[in-house]
mmCIF file of C-alpha atoms and ligand atoms in Angstrom:
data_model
loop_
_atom_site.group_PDB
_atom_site.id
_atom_site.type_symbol
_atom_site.label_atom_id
_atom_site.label_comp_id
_atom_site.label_asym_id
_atom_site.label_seq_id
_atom_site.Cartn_x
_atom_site.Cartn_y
_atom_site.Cartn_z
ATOM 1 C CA UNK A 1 -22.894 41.426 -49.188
ATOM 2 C CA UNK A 2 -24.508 37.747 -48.475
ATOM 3 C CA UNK A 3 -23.541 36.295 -44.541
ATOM 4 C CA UNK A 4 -21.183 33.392 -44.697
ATOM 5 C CA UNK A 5 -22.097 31.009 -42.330
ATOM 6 C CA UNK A 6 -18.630 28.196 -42.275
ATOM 7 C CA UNK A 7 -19.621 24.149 -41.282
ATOM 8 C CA UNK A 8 -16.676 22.656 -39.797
ATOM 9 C CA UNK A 9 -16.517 19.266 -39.032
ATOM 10 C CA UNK A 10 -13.405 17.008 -36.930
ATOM 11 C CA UNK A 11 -11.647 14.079 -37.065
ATOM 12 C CA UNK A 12 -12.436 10.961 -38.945
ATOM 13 C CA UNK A 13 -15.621 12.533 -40.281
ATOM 14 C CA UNK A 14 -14.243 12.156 -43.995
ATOM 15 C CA UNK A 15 -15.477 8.387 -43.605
ATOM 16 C CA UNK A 16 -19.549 10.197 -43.090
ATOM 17 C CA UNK A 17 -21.043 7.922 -45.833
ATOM 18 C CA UNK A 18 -18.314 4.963 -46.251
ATOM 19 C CA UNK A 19 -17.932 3.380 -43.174
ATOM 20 C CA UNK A 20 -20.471 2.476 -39.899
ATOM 21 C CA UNK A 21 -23.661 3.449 -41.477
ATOM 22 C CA UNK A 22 -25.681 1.842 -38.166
ATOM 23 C CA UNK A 23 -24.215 4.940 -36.259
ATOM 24 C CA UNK A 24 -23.854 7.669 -38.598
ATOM 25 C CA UNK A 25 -26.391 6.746 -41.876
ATOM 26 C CA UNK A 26 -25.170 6.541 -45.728
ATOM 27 C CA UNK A 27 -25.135 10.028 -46.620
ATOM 28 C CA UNK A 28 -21.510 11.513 -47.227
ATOM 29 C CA UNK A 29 -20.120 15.321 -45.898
ATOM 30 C CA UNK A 30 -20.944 16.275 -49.528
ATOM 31 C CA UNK A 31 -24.671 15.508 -49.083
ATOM 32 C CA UNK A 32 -24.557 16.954 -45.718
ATOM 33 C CA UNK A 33 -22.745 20.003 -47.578
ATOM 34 C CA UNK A 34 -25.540 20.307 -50.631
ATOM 35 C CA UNK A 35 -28.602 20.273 -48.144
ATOM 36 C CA UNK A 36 -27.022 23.448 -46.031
ATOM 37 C CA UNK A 37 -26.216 24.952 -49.006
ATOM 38 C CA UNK A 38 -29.877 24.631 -50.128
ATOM 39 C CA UNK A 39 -31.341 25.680 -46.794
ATOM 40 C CA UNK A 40 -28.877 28.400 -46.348
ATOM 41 C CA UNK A 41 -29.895 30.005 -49.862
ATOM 42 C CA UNK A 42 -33.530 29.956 -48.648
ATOM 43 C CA UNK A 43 -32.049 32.864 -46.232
ATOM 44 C CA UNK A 44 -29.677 34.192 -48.929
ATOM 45 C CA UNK A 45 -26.789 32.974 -46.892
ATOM 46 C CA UNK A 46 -23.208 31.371 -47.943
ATOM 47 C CA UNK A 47 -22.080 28.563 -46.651
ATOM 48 C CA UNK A 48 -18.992 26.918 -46.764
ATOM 49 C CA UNK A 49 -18.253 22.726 -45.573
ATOM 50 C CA UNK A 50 -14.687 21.949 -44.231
ATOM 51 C CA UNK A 51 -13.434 19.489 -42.742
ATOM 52 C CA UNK A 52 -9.972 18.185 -40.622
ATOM 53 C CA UNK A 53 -8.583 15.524 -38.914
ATOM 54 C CA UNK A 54 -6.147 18.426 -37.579
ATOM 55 C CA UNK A 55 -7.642 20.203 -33.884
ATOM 56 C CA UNK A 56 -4.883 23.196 -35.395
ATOM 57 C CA UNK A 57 -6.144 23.016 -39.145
ATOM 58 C CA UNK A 58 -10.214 23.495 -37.142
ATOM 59 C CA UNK A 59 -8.604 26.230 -34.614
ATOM 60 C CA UNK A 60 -6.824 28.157 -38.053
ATOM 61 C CA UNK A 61 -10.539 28.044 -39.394
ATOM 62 C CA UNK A 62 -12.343 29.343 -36.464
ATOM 63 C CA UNK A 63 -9.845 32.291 -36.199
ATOM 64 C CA UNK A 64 -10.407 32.727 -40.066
ATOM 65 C CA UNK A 65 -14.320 33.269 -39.338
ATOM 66 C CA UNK A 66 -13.734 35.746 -37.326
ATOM 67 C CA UNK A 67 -13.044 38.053 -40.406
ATOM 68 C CA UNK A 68 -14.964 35.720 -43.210
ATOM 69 C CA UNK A 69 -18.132 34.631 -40.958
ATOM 70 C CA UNK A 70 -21.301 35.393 -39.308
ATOM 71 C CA UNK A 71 -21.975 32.018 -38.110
ATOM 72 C CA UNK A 72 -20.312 28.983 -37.480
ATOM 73 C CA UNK A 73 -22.079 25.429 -36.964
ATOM 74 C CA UNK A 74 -19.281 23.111 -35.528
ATOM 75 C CA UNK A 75 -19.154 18.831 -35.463
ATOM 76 C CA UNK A 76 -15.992 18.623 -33.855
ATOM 77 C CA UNK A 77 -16.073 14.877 -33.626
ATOM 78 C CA UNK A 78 -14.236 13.191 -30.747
ATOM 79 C CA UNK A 79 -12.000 16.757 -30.224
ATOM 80 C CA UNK A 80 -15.902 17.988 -28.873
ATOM 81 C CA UNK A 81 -14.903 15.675 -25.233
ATOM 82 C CA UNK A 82 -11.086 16.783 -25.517
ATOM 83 C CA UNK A 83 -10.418 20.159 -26.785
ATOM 84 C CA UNK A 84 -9.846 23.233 -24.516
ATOM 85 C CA UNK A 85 -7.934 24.792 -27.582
ATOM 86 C CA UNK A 86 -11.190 24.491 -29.805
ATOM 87 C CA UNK A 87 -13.283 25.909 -26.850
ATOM 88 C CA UNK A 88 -10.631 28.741 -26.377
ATOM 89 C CA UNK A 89 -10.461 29.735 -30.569
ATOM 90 C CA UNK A 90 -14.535 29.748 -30.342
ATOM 91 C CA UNK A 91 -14.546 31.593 -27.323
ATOM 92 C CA UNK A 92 -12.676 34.514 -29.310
ATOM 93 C CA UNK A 93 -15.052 34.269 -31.963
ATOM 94 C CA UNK A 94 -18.001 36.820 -31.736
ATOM 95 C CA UNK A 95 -20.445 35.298 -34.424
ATOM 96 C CA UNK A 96 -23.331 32.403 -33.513
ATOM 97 C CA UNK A 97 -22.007 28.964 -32.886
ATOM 98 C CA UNK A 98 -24.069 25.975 -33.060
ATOM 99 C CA UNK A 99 -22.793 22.392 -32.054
ATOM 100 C CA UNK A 100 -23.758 19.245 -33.917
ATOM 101 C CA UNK A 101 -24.069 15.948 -33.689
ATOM 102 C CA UNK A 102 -24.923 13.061 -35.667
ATOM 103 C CA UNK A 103 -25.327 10.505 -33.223
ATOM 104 C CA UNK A 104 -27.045 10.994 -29.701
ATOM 105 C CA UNK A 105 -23.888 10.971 -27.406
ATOM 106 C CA UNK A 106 -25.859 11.092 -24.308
ATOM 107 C CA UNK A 107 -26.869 7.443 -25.593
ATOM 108 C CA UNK A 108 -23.031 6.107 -25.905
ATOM 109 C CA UNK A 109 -20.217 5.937 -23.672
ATOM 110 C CA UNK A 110 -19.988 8.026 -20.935
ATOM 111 C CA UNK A 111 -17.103 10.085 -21.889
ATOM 112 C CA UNK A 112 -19.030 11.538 -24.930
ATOM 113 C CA UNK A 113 -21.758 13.126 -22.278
ATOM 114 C CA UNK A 114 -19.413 16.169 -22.060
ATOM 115 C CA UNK A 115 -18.700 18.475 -24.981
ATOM 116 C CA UNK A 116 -16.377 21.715 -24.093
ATOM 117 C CA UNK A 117 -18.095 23.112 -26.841
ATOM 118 C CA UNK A 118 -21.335 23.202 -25.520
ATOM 119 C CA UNK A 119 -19.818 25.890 -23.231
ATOM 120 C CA UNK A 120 -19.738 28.413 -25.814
ATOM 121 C CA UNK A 121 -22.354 27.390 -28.426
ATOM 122 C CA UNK A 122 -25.756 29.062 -28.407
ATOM 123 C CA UNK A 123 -27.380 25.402 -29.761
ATOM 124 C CA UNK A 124 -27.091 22.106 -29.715
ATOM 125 C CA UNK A 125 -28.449 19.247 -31.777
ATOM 126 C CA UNK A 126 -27.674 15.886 -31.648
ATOM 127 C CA UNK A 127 -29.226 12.744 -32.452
ATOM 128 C CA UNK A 128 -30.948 14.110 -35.665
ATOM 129 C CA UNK A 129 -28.592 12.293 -38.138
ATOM 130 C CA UNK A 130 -27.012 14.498 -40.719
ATOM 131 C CA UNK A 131 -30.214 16.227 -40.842
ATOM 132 C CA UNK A 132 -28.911 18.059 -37.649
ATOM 133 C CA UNK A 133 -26.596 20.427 -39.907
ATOM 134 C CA UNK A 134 -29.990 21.540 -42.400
ATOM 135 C CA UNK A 135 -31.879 22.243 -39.008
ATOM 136 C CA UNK A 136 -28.929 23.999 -37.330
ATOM 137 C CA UNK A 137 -28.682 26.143 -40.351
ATOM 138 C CA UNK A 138 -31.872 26.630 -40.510
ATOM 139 C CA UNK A 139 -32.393 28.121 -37.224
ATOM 140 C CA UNK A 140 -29.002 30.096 -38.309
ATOM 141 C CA UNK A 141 -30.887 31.430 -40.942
ATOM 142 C CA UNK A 142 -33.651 32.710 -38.745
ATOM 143 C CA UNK A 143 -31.312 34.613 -36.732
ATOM 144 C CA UNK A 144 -29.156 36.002 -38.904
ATOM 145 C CA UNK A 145 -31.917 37.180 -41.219
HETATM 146 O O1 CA2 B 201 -22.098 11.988 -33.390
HETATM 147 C C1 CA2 B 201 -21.224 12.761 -33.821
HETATM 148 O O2 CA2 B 201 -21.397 13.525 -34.766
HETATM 149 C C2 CA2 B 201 -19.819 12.706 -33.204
HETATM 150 O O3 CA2 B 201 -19.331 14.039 -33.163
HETATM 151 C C3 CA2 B 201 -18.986 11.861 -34.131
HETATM 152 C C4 CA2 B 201 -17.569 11.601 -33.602
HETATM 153 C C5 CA2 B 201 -17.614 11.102 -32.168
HETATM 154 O O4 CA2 B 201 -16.290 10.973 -31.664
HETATM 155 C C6 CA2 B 201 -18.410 12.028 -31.270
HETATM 156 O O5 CA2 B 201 -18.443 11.478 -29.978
HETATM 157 C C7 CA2 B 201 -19.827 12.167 -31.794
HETATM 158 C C8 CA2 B 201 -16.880 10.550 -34.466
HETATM 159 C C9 CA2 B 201 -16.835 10.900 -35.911
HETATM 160 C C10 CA2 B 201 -16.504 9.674 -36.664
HETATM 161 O O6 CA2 B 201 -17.106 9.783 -37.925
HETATM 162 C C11 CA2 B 201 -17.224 8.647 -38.660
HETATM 163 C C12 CA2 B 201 -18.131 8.691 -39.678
HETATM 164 C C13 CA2 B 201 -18.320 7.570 -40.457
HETATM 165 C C14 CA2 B 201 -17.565 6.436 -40.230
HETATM 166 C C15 CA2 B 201 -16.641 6.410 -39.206
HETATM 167 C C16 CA2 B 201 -16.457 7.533 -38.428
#
């Protein structure tokens, strides 16, 4: 059976396409879903886009990977600086994690230099536009191959 591979993405990240382009580009979460889906078949792998404004709706995924995924590649948007609970749900999870992020937060506002997910997830790229998911997956195709 093809390895699932789940791309969850936080809060507010619905707008990816609509709304502040100068941060976070024109292309939407479908776009971002279409060119993972293309990489990931390269690697015969499934993947799957979701996204909440919810930290429990994101947790209630994570815990569903645990049965449905191999791999899970992770925007949390602003819950990244805030959530132990996220960090906690991925800390239970046994599969590879990678963290994304559109925009370089080490170039913004101080309290977006720390991620709580970065404690748990194997890589990290951000910076790289929405082109960080299609590299992420990518390299998640490499290593679950
Ligand atoms: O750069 C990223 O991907 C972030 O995770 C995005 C979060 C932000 O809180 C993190 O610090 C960095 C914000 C997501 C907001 O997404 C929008 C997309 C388009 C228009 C408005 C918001």
């Amino acid at each position: 059976m093809s390895k699932t591979v789940y791309i969850l993405n936080g809060p507010n990240l619905n707008l990816l396409g609509k709304r502040q382009p100068e941060i976070y580009g024109y292309d939407t979460l479908e776009d971002v879903a279409a060119n993972c889906a293309k990489v990931a078949e390269e690697f015969g792998i499934t993947s799957k886009l979701m996204q909440s404004n919810h930290e429990g709706q994101i947790i209630d995924w994570i815990h569903e990977a645990r049965e449905k995924a191999q791999g899970i590649i992770i925007n949390p948007g602003a819950f990244t600086h805030t959530s132990v609970a996220i960090l906690d749900a991925l800390n239970a999870y046994e599969g590879v994690v990678f963290e994304v992020h559109i925009s370089n937060v080490h170039k913004r506002e101080s309290f977006r230099h720390h991620s709580y997910v970065s404690l748990r997830a194997e890589g990290v790229m951000a910076g790289f536009g929405v082109e960080g998911y299609a590299l992420a997956m990518r390299r998640m195709g490499s290593l679950l191959k």
